[in-house]
Coordinates of C-alpha atoms in Angstrom, one line a residue:
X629 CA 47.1 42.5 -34.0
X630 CA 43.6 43.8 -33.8
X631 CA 41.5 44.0 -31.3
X632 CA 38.9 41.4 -31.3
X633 CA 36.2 39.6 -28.6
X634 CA 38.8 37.2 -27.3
X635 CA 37.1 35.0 -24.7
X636 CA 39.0 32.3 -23.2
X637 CA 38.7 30.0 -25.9
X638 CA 41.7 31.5 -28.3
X639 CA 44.2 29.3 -26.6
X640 CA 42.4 27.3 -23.8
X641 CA 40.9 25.6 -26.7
X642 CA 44.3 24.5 -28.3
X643 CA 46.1 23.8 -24.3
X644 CA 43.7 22.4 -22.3
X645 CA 42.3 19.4 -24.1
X646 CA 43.7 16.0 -23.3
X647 CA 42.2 13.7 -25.8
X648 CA 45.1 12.4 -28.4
X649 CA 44.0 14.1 -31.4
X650 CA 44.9 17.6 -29.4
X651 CA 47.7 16.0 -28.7
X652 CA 49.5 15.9 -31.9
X653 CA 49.9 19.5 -31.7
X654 CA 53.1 20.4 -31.4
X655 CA 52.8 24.3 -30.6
X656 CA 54.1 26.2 -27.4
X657 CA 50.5 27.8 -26.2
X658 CA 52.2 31.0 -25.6
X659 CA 54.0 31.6 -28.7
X660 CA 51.3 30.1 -31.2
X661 CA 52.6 30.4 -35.2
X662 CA 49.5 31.2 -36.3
X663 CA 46.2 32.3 -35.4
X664 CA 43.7 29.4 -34.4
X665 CA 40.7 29.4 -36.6
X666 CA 38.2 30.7 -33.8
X667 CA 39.7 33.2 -33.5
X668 CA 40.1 34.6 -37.0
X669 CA 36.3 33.1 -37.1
X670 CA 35.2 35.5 -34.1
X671 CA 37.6 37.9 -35.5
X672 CA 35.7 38.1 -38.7
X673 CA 32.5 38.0 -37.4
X674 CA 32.9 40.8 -35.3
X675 CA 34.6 43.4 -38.7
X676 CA 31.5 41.9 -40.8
X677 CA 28.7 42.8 -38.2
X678 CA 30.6 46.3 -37.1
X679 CA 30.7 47.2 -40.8
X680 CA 26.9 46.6 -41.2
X681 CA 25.9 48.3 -38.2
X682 CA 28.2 51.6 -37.7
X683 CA 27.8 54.8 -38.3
X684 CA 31.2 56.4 -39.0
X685 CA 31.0 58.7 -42.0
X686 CA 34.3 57.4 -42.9
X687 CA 33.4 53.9 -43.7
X688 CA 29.5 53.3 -43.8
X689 CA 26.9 55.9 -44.7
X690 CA 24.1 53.1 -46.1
X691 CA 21.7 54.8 -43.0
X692 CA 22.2 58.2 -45.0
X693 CA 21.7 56.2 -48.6
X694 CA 18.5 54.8 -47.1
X695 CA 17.3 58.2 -46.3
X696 CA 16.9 56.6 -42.2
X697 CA 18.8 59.4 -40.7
X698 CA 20.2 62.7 -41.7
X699 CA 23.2 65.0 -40.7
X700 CA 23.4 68.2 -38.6
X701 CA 26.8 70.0 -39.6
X702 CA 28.5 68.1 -41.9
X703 CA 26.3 67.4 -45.3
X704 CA 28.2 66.3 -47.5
X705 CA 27.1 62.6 -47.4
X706 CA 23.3 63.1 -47.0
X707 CA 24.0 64.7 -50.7
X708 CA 25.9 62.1 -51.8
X709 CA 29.5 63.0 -51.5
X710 CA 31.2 59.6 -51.0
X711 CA 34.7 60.8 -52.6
X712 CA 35.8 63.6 -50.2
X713 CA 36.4 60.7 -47.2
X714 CA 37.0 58.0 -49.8
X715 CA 34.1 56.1 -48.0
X716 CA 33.8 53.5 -50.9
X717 CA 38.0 52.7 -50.4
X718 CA 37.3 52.3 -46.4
X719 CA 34.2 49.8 -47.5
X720 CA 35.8 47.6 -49.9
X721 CA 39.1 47.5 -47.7
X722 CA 37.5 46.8 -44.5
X723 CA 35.7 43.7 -45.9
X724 CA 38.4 42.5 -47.8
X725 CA 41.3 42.9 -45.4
X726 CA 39.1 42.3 -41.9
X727 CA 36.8 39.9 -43.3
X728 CA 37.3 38.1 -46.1
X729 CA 41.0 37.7 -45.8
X730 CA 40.8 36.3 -41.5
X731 CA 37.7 33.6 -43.0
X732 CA 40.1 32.7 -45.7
X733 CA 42.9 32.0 -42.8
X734 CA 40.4 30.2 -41.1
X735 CA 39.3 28.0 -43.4
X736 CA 42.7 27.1 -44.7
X737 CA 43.6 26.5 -40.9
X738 CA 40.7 24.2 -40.4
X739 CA 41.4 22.1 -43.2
X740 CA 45.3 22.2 -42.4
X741 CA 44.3 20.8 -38.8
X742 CA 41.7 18.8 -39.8
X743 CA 43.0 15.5 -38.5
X744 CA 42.3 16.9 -35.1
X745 CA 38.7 17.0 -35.2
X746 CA 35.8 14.6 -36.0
X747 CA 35.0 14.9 -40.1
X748 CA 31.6 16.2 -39.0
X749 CA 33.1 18.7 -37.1
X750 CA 35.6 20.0 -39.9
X751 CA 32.3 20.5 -42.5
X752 CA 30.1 21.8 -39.7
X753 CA 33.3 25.1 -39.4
X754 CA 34.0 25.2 -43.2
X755 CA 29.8 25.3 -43.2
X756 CA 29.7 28.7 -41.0
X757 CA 32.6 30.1 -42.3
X758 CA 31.5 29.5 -45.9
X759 CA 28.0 31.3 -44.7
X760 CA 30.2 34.5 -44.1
X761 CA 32.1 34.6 -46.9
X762 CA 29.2 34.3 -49.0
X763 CA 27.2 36.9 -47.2
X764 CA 30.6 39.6 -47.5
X765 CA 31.2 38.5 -51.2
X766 CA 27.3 40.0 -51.7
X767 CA 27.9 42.7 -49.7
X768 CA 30.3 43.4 -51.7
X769 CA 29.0 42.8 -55.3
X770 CA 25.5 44.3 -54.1
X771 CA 28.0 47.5 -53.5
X772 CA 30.3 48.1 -56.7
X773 CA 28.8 45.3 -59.5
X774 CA 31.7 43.9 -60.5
X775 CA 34.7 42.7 -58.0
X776 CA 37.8 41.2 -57.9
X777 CA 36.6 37.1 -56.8
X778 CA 38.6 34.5 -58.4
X779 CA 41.5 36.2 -58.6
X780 CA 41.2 38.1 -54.6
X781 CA 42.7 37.1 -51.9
X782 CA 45.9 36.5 -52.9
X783 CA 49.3 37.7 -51.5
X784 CA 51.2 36.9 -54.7
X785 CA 48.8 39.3 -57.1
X786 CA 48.4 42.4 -56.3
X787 CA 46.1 43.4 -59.6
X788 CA 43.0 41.0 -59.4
X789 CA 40.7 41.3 -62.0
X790 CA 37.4 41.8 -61.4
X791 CA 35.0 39.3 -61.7
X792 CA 31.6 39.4 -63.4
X793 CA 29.1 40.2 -60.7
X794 CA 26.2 37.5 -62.3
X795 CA 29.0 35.2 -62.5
X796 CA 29.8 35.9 -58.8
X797 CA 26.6 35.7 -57.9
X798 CA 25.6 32.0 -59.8
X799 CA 28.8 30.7 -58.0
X800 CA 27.8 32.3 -54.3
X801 CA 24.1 30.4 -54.9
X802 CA 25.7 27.2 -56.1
X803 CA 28.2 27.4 -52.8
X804 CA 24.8 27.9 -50.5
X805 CA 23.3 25.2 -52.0
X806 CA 26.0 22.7 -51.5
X807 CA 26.7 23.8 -48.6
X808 CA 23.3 22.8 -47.1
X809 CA 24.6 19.2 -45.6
X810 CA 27.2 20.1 -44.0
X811 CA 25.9 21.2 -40.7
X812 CA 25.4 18.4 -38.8
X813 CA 28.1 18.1 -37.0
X814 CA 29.3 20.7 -34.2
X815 CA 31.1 23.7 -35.4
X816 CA 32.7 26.5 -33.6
X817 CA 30.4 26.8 -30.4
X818 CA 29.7 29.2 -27.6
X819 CA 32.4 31.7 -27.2
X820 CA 33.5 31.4 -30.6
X821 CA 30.5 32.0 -32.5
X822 CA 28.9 35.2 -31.2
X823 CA 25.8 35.1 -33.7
X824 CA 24.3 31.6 -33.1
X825 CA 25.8 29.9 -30.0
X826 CA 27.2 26.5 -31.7
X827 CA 23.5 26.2 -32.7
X828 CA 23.9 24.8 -36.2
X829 CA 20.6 24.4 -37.0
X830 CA 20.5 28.6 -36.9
X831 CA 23.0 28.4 -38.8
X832 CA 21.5 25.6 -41.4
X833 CA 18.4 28.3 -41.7
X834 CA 20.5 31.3 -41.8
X835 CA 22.3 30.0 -44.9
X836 CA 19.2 29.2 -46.7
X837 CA 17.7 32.7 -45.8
X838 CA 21.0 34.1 -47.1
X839 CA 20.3 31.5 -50.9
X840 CA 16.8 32.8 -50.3
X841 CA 18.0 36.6 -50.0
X842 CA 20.6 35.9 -53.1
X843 CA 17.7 34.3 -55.5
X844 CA 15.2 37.1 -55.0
X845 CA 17.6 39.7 -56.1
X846 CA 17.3 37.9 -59.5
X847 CA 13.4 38.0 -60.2
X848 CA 14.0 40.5 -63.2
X849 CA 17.5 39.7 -64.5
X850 CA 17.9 36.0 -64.3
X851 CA 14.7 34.4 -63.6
X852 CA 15.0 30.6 -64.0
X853 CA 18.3 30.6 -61.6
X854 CA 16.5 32.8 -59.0
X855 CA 13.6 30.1 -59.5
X856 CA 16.6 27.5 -58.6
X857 CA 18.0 29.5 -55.8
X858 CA 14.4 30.2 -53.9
X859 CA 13.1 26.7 -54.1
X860 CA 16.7 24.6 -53.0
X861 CA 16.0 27.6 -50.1
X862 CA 12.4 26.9 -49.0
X863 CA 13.1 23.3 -49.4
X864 CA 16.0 23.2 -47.3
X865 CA 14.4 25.5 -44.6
X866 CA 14.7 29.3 -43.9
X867 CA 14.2 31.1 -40.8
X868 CA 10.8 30.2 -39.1
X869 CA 10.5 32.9 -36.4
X870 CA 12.2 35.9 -34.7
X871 CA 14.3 32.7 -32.7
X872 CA 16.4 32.0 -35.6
X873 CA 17.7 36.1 -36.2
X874 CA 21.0 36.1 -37.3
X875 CA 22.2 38.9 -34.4
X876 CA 25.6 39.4 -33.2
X877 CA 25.9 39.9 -29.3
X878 CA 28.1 42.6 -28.6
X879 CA 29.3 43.7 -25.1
X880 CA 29.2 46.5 -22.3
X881 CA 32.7 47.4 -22.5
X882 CA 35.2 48.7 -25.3
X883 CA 36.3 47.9 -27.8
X884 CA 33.0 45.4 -27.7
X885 CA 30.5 47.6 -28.2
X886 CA 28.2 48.1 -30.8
X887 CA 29.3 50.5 -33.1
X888 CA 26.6 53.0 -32.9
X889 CA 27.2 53.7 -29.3
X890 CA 30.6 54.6 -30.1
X891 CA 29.7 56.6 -32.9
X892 CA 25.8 58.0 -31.1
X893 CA 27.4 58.3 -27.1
X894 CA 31.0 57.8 -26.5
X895 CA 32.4 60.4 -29.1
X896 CA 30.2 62.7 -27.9
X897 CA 28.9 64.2 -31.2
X898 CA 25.7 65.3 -32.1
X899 CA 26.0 64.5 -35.5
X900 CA 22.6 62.9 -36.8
X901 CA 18.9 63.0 -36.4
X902 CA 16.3 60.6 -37.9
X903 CA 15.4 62.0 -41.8
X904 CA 11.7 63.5 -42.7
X905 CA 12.0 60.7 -45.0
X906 CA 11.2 58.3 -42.7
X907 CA 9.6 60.2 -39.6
X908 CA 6.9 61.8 -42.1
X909 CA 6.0 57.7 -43.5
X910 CA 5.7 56.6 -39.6
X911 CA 4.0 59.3 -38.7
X912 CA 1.4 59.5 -41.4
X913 CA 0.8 55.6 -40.6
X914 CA 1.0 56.4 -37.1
X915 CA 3.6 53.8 -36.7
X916 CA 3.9 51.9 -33.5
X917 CA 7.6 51.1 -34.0
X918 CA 7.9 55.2 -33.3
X919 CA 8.5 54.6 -29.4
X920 CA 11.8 52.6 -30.5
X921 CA 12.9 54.1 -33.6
X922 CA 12.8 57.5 -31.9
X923 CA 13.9 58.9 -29.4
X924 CA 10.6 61.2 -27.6
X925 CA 13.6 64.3 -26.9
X926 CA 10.3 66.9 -28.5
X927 CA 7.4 68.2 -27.0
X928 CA 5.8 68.7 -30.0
X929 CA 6.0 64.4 -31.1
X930 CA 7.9 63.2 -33.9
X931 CA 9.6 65.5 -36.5
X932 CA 12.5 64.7 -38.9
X933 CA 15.3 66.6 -39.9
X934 CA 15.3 67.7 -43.4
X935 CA 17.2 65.2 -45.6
X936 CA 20.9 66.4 -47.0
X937 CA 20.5 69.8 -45.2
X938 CA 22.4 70.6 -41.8
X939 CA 19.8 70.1 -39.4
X940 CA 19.8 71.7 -35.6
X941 CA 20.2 68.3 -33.3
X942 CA 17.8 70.1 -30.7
X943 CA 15.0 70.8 -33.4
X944 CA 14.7 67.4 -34.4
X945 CA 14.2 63.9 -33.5
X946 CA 16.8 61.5 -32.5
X947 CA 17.5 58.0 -32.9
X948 CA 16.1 55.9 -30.0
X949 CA 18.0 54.9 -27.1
X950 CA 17.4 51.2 -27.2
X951 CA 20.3 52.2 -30.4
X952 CA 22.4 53.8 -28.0
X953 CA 22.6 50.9 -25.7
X954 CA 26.7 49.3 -26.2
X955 CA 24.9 45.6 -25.6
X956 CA 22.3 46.2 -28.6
X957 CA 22.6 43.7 -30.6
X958 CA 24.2 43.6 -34.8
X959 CA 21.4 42.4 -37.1
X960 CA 22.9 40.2 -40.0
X961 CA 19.5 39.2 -41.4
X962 CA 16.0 38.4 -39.3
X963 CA 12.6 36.4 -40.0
X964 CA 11.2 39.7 -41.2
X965 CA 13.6 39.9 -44.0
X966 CA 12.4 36.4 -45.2
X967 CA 8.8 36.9 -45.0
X968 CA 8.8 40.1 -47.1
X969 CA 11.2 38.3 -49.4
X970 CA 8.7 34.9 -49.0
X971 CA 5.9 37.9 -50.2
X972 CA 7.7 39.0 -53.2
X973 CA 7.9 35.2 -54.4
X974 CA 4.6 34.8 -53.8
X975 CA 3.7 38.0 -55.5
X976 CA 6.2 36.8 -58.7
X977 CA 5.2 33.7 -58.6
X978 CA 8.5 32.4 -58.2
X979 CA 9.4 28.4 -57.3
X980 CA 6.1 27.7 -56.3
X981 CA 5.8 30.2 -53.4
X982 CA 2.2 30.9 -52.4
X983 CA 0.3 32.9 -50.1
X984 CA 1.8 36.0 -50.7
X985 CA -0.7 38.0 -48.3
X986 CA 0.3 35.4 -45.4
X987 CA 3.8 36.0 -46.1
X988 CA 3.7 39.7 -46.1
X989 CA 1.4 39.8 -42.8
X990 CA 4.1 37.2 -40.9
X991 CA 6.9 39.7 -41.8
X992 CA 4.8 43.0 -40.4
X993 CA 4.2 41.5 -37.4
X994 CA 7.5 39.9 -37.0
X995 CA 9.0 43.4 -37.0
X996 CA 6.4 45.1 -34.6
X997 CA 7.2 42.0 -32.1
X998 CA 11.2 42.3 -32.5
X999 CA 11.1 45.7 -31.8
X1000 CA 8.0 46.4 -29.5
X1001 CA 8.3 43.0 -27.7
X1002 CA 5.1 41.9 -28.2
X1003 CA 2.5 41.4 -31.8
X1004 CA -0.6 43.1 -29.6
X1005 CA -0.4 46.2 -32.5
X1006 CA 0.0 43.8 -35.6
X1007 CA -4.0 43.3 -36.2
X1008 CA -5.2 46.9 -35.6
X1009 CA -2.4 48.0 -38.2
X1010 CA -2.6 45.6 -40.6
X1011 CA -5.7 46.3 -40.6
X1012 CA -4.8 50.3 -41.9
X1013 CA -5.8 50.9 -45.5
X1014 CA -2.1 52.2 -46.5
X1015 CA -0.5 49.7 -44.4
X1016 CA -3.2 46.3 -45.8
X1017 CA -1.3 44.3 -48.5
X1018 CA -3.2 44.6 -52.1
X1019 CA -2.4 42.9 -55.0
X1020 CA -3.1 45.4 -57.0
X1021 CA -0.4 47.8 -55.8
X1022 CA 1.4 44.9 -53.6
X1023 CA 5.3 46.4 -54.6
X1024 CA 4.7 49.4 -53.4
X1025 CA 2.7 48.4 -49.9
X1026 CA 5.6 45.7 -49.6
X1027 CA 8.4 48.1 -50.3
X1028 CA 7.7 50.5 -47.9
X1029 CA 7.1 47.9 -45.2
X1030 CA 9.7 46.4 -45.9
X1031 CA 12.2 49.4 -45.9
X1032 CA 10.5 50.3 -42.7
X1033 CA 11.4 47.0 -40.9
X1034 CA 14.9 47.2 -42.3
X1035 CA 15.6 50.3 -40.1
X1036 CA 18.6 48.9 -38.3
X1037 CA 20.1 46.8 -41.3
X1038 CA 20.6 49.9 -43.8
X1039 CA 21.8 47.8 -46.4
X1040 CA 18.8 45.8 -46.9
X1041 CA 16.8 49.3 -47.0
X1042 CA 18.9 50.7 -50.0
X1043 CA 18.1 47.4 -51.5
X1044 CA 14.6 47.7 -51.0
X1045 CA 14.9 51.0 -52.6
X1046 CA 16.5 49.3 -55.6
X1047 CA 14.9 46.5 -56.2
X1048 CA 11.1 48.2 -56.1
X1049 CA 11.8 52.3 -57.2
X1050 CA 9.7 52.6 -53.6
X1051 CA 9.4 54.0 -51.3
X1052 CA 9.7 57.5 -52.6
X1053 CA 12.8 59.2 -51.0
X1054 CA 13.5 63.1 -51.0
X1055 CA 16.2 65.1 -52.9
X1056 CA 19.2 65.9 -50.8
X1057 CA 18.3 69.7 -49.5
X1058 CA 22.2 70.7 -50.5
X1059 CA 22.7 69.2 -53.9
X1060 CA 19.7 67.6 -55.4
X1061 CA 21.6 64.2 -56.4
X1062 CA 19.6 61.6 -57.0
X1063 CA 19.8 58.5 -55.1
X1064 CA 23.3 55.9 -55.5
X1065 CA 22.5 53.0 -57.0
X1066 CA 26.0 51.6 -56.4
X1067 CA 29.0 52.9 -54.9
X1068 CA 32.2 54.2 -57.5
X1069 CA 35.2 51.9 -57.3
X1070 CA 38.2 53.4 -54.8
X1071 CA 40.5 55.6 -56.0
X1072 CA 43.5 53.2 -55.2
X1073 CA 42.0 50.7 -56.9
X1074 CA 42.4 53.2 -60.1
X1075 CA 45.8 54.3 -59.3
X1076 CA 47.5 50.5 -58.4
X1077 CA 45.4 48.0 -60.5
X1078 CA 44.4 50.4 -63.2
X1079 CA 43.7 48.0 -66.0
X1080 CA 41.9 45.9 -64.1
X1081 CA 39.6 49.3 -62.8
X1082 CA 39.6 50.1 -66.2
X1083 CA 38.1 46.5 -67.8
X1084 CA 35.7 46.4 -64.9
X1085 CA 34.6 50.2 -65.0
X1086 CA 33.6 49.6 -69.2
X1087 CA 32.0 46.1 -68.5
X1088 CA 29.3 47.5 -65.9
X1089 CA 28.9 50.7 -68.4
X1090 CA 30.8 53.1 -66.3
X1091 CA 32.3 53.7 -62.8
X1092 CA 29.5 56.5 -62.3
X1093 CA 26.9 56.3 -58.9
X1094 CA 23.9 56.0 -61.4
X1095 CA 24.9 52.7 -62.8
X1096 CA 22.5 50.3 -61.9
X1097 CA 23.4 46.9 -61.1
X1098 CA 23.0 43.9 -62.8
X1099 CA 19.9 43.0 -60.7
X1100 CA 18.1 46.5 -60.8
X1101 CA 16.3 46.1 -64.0
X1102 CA 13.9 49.1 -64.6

């Protein structure tokens, strides 16, 4: 069994409780035959945030992709390389086997058990555990295009075929949308959710963000369903402030921590430094987010290693040490994320979004006050001529904000990236590659469900890092 945040809920939950619906359970609390759905719930929770957030070489490098930070001795991934540590097998693996696989367990254990809880309660579980799976099923397709979907999952079929990403996609948006009534009852609470608390109106938000989030991928491949997606979202009720961040809480001690202070302290490597790429943009707009982004290790101010070549750690800047901290929180998705994509449906015009100005300035100064604690710097730099939203040029103002606020969700940044051609990243110093726009399918993938590769590899136009995703229209 895997380690996991276990707090005393795992089996307290199923052994203490009096009440005659517990009651019917006939299971000896020490020898449980399965896993209670909390703790496959916090289980998964804990493998989707860690895969977001960490650092390992091995299994995430979307902070190298997004041209944040940049290696000292070992290159190969700043250029690019994702095939020499099978980093795209670890990725797909990890979500499927860690995540997807323990919400599936949990769902099917809620609805097995479901005579023990109030119907309210049942939908409010299913609700947060069907948040997840849509946000890893995304993760996913926003990865590799195609996936295995309607066929995954299963112990009986070991060669899934892979799944039409638009197709995935339409179904993910319709799931969110039906989804949006079924959170008020009380679903896993305090101790087992470790994002929200039990607070299911977070929760209620956080999906909507996440429809929101899936329907402005669409603007330029699918317009009338990302028109669907966007106003079922606003109508229903995205995040409103920094209050409703979707962050996971980790702890103090191992295995608990966040990642990056196992990957940034305890392994005692000195293995990055924050990229030109992004020190050069803060700098130039004399960023106030610098005092957290970076650490101040230089007496000469801020100065980024050069991105894809082997940079000396003592020459360059380092990541901050509010990122070294083992208590800092995971960031599944924040306000700031749904202003700037509230700005670009403004901007598009899309579902009746207005404002786009508004919009754009609410997610500026949302990131300055999550990160600097307080909005005192928002008017002074919005006021900046580089930094003031136009709408003459408002993709690439938006863009860059926008991949600077997503500093500690790397994803979202190589998204950003994407989706607008801006900001402008650098060449790799080693190789020159350009920039990924997906991720190549694993190599086991090819070698045990061949056909299936094969099919999927020709429908997306070839299993190659420059083809773009359905969504990334030129």
């Amino acid at each position: 069994m895997k380690k996991y945040i276990v707090t005393f809920f795992s089996l307290l939950l199923l052994i203490s409780c009096s009440d005659d619906k517990y009651e019917k359970m006939n299971v000896d609390p020490k020898n449980p035959s399965s896993v209670p759905a909390e703790y496959l719930f916090t289980s998964a929770s804990k493998e989707l945030m860690d895969q977001v957030t960490n650092l390992n070489v091995n299994t995430n490098i979307f902070r190298f992709v997004s041209q944040y930070l940049t290696a000292t001795t070992y290159t190969q991934e700043p250029n690019y390389n994702l095939t020499d540590r099978n980093i795209p097998e670890s990725h797909f693996l990890l979500l499927y086997r860690n995540v997807l696989i323990d919400l599936k367990d949990a769902e099917e254990f809620t609805r097995a058990n479901n005579q023990l809880l109030e119907e309210s309660e049942v939908n409010a579980r299913l609700a947060q555990i069907q948040v997840l799976q849509v946000y890893t099923w995304q993760y996913l397709v926003d990865t590799f295009g195609n996936v295995p979907y309607s066929e995954a999952l299963s112990t009986s079929n070991t060669t899934p075929m892979y799944d039409d990403a638009q197709i995935i996609y339409e179904d993910l948006i319709n799931r969110l949308i039906e989804n949006n009534n079924n959170f008020g009852g009380q679903g896993f609470t305090s101790g087992e959710d470790l994002i929200f608390n039990g607070e299911m109106s977070k929760w209620q938000k956080f999906s909507n963000s996440l429809l929101l989030r899936l329907g402005m991928r669409l603007t330029e491949s699918n317009p009338e369903l990302a028109n669907t997606a966007v106003q079922a979202a606003v109508s229903n009720g995205v995040m409103e402030s920094n209050e409703d961040n979707a962050l996971f809480q980790y702890l103090s001690s191992p295995p608990n921590t966040n990642p990056l202070w196992v990957d940034l302290v305890q392994s005692g490597r000195n293995d990055y430094v924050v990229a030109n790429t992004l020190v050069d943009d803060l700098n130039e707009l004399e960023d106030p987010r610098r005092t957290v982004y970076f650490d101040d290790n230089l007496a000469s101010g801020y100065e980024g290693g050069i991105y894809g070549a082997s940079n000396s750690y003592a020459n360059f800047t380092h990541i901050g040490s509010e990122f070294t901290d083992p208590t800092h929180p995971g960031i599944l998705m924040d306000y700031a994320e749904v202003e700037f994509l509230l700005t670009e449906a403004a901007a598009r015009g899309v579902a009746g979004v207005s404002n786009a100005e508004t919009h754009y300035e609410n997610a500026v100064t949302a990131s300055l006050e999550y990160w600097l604690g307080s909005d005192a710097d928002a008017t002074s730099y919005l006021a900046q001529p580089n930094v003031a939203y136009s709408a003459n040029n408002w993709e690439e103002v938006v863009a860059q904000q926008f991949w600077i606020a997503m500093f500690d969700n790397a994803f979202q940044g190589w998204y950003v990236w994407r989706k607008f051609d801006a900001p402008e990243f650098n060449l790799p110093e080693v190789s020159g590659n350009p920039v990924p726009l997906r991720f190549t399918y694993p190599i086991r993938e090819q070698n045990l469900n061949g056909e299936s590769y094969s099919e999927a590899a020709s429908a997306i136009g070839g299993d190659t890092q420059q083809t773009a995703l359905f969504w990334d229209v030129e």
